[in-house]
Tab-separated table of C-alpha atoms in Angstrom:
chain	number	residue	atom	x	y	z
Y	97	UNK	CA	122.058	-58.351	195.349
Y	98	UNK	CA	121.011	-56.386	198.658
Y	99	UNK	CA	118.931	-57.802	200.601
Y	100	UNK	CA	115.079	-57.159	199.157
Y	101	UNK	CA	116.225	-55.165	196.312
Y	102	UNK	CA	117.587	-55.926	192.926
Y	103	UNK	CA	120.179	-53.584	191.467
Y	104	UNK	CA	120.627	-53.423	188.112
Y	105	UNK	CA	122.325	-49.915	187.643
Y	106	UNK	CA	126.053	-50.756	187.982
Y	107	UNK	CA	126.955	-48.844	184.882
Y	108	UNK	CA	126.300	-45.681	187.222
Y	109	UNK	CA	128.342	-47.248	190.478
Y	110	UNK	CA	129.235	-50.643	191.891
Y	111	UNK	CA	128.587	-51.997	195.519
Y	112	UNK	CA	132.082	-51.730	197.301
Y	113	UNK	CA	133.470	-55.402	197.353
Y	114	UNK	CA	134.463	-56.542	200.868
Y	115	UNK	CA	138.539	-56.219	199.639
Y	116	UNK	CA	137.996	-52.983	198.614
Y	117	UNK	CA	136.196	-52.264	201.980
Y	118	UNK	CA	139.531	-54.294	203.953
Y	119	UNK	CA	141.397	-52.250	201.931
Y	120	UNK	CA	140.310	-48.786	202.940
Y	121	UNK	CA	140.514	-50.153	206.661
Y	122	UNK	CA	144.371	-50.740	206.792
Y	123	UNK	CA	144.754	-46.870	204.926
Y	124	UNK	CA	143.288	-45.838	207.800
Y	125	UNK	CA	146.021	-48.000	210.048
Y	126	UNK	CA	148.434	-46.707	207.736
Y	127	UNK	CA	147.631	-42.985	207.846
Y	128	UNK	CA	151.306	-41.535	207.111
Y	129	UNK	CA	151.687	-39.233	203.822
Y	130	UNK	CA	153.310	-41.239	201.421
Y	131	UNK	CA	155.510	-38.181	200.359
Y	132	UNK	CA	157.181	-38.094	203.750
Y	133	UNK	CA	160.499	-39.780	204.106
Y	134	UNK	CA	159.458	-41.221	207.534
Y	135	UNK	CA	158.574	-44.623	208.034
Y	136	UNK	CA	154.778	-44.328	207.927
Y	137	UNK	CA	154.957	-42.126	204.750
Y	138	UNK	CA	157.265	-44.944	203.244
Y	139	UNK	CA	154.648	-47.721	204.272
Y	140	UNK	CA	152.308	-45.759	202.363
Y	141	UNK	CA	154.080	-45.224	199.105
Y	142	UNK	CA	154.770	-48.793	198.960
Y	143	UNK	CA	151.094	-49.573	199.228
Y	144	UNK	CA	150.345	-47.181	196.048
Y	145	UNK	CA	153.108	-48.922	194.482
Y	146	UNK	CA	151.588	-52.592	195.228
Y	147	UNK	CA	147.895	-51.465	193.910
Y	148	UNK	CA	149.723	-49.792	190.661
Y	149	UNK	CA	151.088	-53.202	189.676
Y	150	UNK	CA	147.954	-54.508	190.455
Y	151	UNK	CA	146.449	-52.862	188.258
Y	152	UNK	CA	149.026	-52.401	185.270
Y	153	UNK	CA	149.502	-56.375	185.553
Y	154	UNK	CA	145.264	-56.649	184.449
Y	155	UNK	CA	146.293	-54.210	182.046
Y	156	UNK	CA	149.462	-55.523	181.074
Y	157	UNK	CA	151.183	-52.939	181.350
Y	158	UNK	CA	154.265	-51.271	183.565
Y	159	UNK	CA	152.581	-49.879	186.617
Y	160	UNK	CA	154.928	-46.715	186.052
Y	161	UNK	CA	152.590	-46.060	183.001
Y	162	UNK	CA	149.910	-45.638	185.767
Y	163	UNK	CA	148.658	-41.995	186.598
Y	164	UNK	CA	146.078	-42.189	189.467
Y	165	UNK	CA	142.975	-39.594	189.042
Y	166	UNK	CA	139.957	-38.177	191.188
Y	167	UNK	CA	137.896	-40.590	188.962
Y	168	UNK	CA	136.841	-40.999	184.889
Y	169	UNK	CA	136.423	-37.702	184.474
Y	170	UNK	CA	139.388	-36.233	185.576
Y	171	UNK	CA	140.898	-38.677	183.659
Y	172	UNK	CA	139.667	-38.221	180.203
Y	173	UNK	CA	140.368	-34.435	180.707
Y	174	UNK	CA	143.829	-35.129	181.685
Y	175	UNK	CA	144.156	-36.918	178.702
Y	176	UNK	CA	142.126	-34.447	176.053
Y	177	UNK	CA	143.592	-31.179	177.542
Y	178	UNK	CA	147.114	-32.723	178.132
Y	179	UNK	CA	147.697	-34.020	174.939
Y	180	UNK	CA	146.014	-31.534	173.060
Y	181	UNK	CA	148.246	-29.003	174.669
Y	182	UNK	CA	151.708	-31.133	173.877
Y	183	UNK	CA	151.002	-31.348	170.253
Y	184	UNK	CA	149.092	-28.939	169.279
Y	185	UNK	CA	152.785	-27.160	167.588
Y	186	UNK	CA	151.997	-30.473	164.942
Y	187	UNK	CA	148.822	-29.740	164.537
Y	188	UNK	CA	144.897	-28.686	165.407
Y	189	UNK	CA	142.848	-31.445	164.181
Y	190	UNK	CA	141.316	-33.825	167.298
Y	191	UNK	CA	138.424	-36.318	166.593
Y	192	UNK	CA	136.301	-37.847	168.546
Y	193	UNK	CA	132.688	-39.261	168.137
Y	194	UNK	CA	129.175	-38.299	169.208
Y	195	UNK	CA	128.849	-40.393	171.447
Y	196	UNK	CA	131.334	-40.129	173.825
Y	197	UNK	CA	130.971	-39.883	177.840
Y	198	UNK	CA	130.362	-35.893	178.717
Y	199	UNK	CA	133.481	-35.187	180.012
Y	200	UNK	CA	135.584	-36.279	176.840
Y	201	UNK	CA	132.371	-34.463	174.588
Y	202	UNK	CA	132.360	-31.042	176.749
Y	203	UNK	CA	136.671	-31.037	177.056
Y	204	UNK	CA	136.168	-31.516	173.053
Y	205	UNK	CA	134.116	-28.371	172.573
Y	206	UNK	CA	136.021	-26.294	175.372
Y	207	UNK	CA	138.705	-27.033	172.712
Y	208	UNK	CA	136.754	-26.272	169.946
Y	209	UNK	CA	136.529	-23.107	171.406
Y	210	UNK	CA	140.265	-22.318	171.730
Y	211	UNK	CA	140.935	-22.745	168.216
Y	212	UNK	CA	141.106	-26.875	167.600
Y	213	UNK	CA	139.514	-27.828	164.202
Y	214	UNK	CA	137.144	-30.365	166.115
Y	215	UNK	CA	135.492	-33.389	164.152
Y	216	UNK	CA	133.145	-35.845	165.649
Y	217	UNK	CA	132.366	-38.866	164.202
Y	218	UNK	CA	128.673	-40.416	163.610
Y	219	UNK	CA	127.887	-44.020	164.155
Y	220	UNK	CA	124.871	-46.470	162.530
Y	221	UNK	CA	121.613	-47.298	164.204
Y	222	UNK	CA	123.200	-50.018	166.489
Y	223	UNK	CA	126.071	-47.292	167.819
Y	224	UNK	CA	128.990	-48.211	166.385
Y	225	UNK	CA	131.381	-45.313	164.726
Y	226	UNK	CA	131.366	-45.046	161.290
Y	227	UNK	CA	135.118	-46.064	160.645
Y	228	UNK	CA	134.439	-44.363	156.726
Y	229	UNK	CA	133.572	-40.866	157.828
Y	230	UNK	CA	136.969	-41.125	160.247
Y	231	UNK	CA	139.120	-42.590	157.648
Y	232	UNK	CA	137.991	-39.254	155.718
Y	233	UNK	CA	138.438	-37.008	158.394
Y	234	UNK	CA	142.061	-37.904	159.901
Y	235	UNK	CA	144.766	-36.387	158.206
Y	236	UNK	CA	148.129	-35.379	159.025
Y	237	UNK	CA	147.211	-32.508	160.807
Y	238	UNK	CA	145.151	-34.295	163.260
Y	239	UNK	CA	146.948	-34.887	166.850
Y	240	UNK	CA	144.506	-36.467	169.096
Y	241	UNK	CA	141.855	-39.030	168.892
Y	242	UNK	CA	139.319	-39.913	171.200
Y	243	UNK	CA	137.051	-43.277	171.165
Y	244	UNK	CA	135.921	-44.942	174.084
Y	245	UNK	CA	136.107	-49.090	174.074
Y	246	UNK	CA	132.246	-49.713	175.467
Y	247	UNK	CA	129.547	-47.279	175.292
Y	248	UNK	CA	128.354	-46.123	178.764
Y	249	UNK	CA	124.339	-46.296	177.785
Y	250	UNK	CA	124.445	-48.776	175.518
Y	251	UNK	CA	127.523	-51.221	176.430
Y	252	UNK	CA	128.416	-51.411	172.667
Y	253	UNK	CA	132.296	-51.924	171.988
Y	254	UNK	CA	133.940	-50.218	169.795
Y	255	UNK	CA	136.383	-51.255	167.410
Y	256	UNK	CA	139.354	-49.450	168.793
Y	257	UNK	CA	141.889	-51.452	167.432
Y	258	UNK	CA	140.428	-50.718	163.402
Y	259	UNK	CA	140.578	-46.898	164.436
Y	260	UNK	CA	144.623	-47.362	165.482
Y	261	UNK	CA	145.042	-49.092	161.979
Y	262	UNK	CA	143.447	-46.103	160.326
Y	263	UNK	CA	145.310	-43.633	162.531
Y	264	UNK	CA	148.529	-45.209	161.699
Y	265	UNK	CA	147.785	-44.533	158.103
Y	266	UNK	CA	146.358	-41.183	158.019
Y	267	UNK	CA	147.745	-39.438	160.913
Y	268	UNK	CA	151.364	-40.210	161.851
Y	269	UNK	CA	151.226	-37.425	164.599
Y	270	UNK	CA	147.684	-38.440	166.426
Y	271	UNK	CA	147.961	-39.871	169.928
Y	272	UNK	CA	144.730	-42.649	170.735
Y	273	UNK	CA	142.709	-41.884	173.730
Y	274	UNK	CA	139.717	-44.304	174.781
Y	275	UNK	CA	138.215	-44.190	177.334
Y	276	UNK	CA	137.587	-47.633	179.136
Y	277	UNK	CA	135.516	-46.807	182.575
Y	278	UNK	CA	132.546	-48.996	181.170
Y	279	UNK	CA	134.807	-51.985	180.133
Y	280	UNK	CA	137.645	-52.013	182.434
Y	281	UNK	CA	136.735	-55.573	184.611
Y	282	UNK	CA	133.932	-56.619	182.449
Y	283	UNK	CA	135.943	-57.593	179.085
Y	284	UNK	CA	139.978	-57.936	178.176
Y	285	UNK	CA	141.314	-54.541	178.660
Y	286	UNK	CA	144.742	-54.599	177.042
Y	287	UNK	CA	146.112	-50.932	175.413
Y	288	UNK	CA	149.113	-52.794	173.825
Y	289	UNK	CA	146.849	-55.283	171.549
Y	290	UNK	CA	143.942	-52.383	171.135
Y	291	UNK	CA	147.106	-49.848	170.335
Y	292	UNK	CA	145.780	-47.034	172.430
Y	293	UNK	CA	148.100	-44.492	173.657
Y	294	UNK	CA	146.529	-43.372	176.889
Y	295	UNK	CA	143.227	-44.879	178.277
Y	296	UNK	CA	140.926	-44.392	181.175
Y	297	UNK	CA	139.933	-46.341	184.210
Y	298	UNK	CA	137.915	-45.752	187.274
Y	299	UNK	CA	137.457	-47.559	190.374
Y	300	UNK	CA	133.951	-47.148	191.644
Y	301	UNK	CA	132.601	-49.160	188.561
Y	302	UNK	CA	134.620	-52.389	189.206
Y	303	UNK	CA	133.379	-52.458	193.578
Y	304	UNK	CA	136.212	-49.913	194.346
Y	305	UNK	CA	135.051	-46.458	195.949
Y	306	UNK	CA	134.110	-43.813	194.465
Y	307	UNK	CA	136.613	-40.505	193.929
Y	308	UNK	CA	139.410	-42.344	192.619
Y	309	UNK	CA	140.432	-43.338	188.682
Y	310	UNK	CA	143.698	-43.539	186.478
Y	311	UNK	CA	144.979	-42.283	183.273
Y	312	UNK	CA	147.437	-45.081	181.882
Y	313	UNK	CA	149.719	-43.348	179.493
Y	314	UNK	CA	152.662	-45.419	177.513
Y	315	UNK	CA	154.642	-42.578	177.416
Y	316	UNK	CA	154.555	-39.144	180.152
Y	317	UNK	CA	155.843	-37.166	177.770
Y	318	UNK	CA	152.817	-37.198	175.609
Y	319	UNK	CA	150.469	-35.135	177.519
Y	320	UNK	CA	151.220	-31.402	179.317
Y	321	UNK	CA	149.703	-31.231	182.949
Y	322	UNK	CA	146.649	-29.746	184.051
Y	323	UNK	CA	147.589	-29.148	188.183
Y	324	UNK	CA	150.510	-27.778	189.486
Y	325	UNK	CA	152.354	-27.685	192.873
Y	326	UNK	CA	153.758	-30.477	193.485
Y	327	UNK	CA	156.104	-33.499	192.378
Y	328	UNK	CA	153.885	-36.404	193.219
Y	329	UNK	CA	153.055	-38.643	190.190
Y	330	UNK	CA	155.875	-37.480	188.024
Y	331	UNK	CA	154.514	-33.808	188.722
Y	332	UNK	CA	151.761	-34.850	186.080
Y	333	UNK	CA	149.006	-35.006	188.744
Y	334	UNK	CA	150.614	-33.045	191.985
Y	335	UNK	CA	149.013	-33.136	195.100
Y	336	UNK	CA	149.090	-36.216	197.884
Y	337	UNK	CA	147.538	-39.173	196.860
Y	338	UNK	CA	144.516	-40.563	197.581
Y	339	UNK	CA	145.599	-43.430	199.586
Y	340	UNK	CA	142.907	-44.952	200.770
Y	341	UNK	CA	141.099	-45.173	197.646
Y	342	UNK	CA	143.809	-46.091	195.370
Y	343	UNK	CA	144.233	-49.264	197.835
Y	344	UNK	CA	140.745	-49.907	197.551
Y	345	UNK	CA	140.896	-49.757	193.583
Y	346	UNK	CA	143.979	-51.911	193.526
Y	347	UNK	CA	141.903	-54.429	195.967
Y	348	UNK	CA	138.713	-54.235	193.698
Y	349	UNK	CA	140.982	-55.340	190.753
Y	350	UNK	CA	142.775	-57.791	192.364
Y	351	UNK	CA	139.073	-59.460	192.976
Y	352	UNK	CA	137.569	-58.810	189.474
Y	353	UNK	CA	136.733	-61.597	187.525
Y	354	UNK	CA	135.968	-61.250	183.997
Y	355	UNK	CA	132.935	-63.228	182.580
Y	356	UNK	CA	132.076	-62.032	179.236
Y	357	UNK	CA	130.215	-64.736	178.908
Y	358	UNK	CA	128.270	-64.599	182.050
Y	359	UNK	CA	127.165	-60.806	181.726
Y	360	UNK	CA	125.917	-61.625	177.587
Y	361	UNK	CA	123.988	-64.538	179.387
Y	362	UNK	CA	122.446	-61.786	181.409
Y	363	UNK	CA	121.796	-59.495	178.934
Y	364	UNK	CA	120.561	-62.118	176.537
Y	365	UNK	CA	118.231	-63.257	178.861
Y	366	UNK	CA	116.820	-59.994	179.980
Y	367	UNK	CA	116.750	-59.188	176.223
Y	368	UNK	CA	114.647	-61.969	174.680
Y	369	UNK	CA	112.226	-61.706	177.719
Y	370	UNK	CA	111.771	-58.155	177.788
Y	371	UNK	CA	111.308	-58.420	173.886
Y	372	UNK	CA	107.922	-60.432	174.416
Y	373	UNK	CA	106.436	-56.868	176.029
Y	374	UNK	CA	104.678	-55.179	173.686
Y	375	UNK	CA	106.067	-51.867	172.430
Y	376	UNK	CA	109.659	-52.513	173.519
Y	377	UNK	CA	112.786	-52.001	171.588
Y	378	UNK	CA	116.109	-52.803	172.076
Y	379	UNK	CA	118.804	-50.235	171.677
Y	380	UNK	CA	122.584	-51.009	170.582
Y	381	UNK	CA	123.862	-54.081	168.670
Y	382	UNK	CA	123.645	-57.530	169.941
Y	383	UNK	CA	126.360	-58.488	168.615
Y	384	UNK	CA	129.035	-56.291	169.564
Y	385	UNK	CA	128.065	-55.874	173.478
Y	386	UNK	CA	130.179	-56.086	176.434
Y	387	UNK	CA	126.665	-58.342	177.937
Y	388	UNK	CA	126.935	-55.471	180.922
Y	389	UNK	CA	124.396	-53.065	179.399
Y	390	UNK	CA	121.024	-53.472	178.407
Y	391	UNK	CA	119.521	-50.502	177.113
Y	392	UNK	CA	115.523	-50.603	176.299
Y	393	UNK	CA	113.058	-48.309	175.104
Y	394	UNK	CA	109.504	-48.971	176.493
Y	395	UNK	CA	107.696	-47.159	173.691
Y	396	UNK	CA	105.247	-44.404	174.752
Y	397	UNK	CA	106.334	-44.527	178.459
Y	398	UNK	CA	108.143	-41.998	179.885
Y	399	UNK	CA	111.450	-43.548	181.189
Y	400	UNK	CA	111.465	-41.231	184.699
Y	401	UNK	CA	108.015	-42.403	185.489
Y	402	UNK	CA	109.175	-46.151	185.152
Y	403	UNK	CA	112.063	-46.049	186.827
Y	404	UNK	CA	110.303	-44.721	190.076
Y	405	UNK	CA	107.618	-47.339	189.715
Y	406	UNK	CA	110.183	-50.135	189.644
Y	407	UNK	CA	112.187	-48.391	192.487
Y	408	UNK	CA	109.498	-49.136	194.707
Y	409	UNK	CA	108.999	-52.250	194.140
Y	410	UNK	CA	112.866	-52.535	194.811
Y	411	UNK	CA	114.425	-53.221	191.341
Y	412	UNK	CA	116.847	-50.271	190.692
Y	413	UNK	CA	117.495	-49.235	186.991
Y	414	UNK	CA	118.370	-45.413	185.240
Y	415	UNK	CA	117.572	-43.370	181.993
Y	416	UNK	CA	120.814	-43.275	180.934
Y	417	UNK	CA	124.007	-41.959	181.947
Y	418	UNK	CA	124.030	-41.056	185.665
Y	419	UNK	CA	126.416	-38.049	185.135
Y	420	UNK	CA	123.396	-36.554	183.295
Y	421	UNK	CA	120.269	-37.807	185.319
Y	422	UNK	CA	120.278	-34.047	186.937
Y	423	UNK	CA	120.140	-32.082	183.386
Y	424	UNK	CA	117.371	-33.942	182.011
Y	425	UNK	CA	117.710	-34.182	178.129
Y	426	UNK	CA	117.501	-36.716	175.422
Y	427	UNK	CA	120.118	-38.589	175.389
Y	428	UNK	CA	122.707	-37.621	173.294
Y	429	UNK	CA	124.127	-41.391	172.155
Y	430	UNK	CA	120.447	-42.409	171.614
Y	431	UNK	CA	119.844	-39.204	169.098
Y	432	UNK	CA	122.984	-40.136	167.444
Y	433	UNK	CA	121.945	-43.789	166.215
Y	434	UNK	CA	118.689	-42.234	165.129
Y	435	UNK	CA	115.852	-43.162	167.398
Y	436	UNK	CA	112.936	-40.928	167.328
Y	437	UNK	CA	111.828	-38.945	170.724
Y	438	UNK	CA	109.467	-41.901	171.707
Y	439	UNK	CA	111.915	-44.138	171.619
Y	440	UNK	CA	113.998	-41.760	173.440
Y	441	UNK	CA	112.090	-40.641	175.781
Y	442	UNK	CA	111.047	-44.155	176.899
Y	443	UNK	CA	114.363	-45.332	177.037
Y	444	UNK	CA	116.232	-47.417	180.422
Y	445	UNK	CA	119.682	-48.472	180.903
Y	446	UNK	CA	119.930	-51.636	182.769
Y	447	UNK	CA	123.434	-52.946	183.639
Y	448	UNK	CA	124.891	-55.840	185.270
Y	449	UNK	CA	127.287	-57.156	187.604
Y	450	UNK	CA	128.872	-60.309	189.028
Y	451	UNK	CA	126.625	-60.750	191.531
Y	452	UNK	CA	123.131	-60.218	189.263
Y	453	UNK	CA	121.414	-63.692	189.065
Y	454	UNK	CA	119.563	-65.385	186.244
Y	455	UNK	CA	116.346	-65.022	188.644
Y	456	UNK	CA	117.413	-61.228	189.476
Y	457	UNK	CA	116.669	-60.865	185.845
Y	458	UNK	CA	113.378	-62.987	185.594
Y	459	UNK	CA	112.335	-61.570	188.799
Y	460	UNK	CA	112.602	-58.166	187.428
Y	461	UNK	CA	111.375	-58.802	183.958
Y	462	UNK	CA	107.817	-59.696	185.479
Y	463	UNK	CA	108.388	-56.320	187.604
Y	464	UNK	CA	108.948	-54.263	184.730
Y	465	UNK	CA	105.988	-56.201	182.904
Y	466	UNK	CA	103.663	-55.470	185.543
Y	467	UNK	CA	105.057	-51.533	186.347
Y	468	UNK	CA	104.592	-50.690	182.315
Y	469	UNK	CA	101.159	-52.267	182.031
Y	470	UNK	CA	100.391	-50.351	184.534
Y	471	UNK	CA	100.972	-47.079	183.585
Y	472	UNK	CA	100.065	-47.397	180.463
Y	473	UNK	CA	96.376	-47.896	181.671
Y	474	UNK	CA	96.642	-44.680	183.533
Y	475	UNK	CA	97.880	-42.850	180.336
């Protein structure tokens, strides 16, 4: 934790971790392109290369697999729009589920607009996809589907590895995206074992920097590009590479330790303390959690007004998904498990990282206790 603060809102960004921060340093020494043939430009192709395995080794895969992105949401279009557009000659059908991160939901429907028979799955009250309505749903015509591993208000995992089983059997042509921003460095991220095709990564939720992310893809040839003008990355993202932040993502994963256990201590412990509030409900099942995400509903409160109370008293929290927070709407993945607008409306996401405490959490349960007594007198 900063100093005088406690920061519970790494689902939205991370603190840069001081190898990430080394890491951007010697880019800076090492300034040459890594396109040119020169010496410097060599140096820094050999860098890229070095954070690639890095990063394919935690995912156990070959770092040649690796396609490094502007971030998540370039990413998941890369994947939606690039391997929509390679198989769409097999077929039209792509699935994905309601509650999905925006920008695999709003590349859906820009597809649904160019002619894709779109489906989107529903999920049960604790936000996990109803693997029945997509066993009805896939077929052979479908080509792409879309799940992400650990939902990004809720921290609920997904059984990816039951929706490969029923892909396998329904739709022979289907490529499996997930996207895996939200559990990338915080549980086992393995494609092989989960039997996802492509999935997505980002580096400013494990203590890299923001601005830089990466598609992994087991095979180039199943996605069409989106950019063109260039032949770096296979030609499949063109453009010079982000060097500095790429070495700073490789750095932040060469750091990350995963404690599964430690964040669902967290959680737990946040959980059955906030639980003694009155009028609080927890959102999201308890049992399949990556322990990262805590999301809560302080009933009758608006969310906004709580979060600004416990900002100044220096405990940092959000209302849900910070690539929202400036459209303000219910949230989509809340509406889809079926809570009412109350329990909407009142609704916080508080996530975890390494660095949060057992006393970070006490320390901001009695906060929070305090803050929504408070305002609830005022009401």
């Amino acid at each position: 934790m900063t100093d005088n603060i406690i920061y519970l809102d790494n689902a939205a960004t991370t603190a840069p971790c001081e190898n990430a921060v080394k890491a951007m340093i010697r880019a800076a020494e090492c300034f040459g392109n890594p396109s040119s043939l020169h010496g410097l430009g060599l140096k820094a192709e050999k860098l890229i290369r070095s954070a690639s395995q890095t990063i394919s080794s935690m995912l156990g895969v070959d770092s040649k697999n690796i396609l490094f992105t502007s971030g998540g949401t370039e990413a998941n279009n890369t994947a939606v729009f690039g391997a929509a557009e390679a198989r769409k000659k097999l077929g039209t059908r792509i699935i994905t589920s309601s509650i999905e991160h925006p920008s695999v939901l709003e590349a859906f429907r820009k597809l649904e607009g160019c002619g894709f028979d779109v489906a989107y799955i529903d999920v049960d009250s604790d936000g996990i996809i109803n693997l029945d309505s997509l066993e009805r749903t896939a077929d052979d015509n479908t080509v792409l589907v879309s799940i992400m591993h650990v939902n990004n208000e809720t921290g609920v995992i997904q059984p990816v590895e039951k929706v490969r089983d029923i892909i396998n059997k329904k739709s022979p042509n289907a490529l499996l995206h997930s996207d895996c921003v939200q559990s990338f460095g915080k549980i086992d991220v393995k494609p092989k074992k989960m039997g996802a095709d492509m999935i997505t990564i980002s580096s400013h939720k494990i203590h890299g920097y923001k601005g830089t992310g990466a598609l992994y893809i087991a095979d180039t040839r199943m996605i069409k590009p989106m950019l063109f003008g260039g032949e770096q990355q296979g030609a499949l993202r063109p453009g010079t590479e982000n060097v500095a932040g790429i070495l700073a993502f490789g750095a932040a994963a060469e750091a990350c330790t995963i404690d599964n256990k430690y964040f669902l201590e967290l959680r737990n412990t946040m959980r059955e303390a906030l639980l003694g509030i009155s009028n609080v409900k927890i959102n999201g099942s308890d049992i399949y959690n990556s322990g990262s995400i805590l999301n809560v509903s302080f009933i009758g409160l608006k969310a906004e007004i709580l979060l600004h109370a416990l900002e100044a008293k220096g405990v940092y929290v959000s209302t849900g998904s910070a690539c929202s927070s400036h459209k303000p709407q219910p949230s989509h993945v809340l509406k889809a498990m079926g809570l009412d607008s109350k329990e909407i409306d009142g609704a916080v996401r508080i996530s975890f990282d390494a660095s949060t405490t057992l006393e970070n959490v006490m320390e901001a349960v009695n906060i929070m206790k305090k803050e929504a007594a408070a305002i609830r007198r005022y009401m």
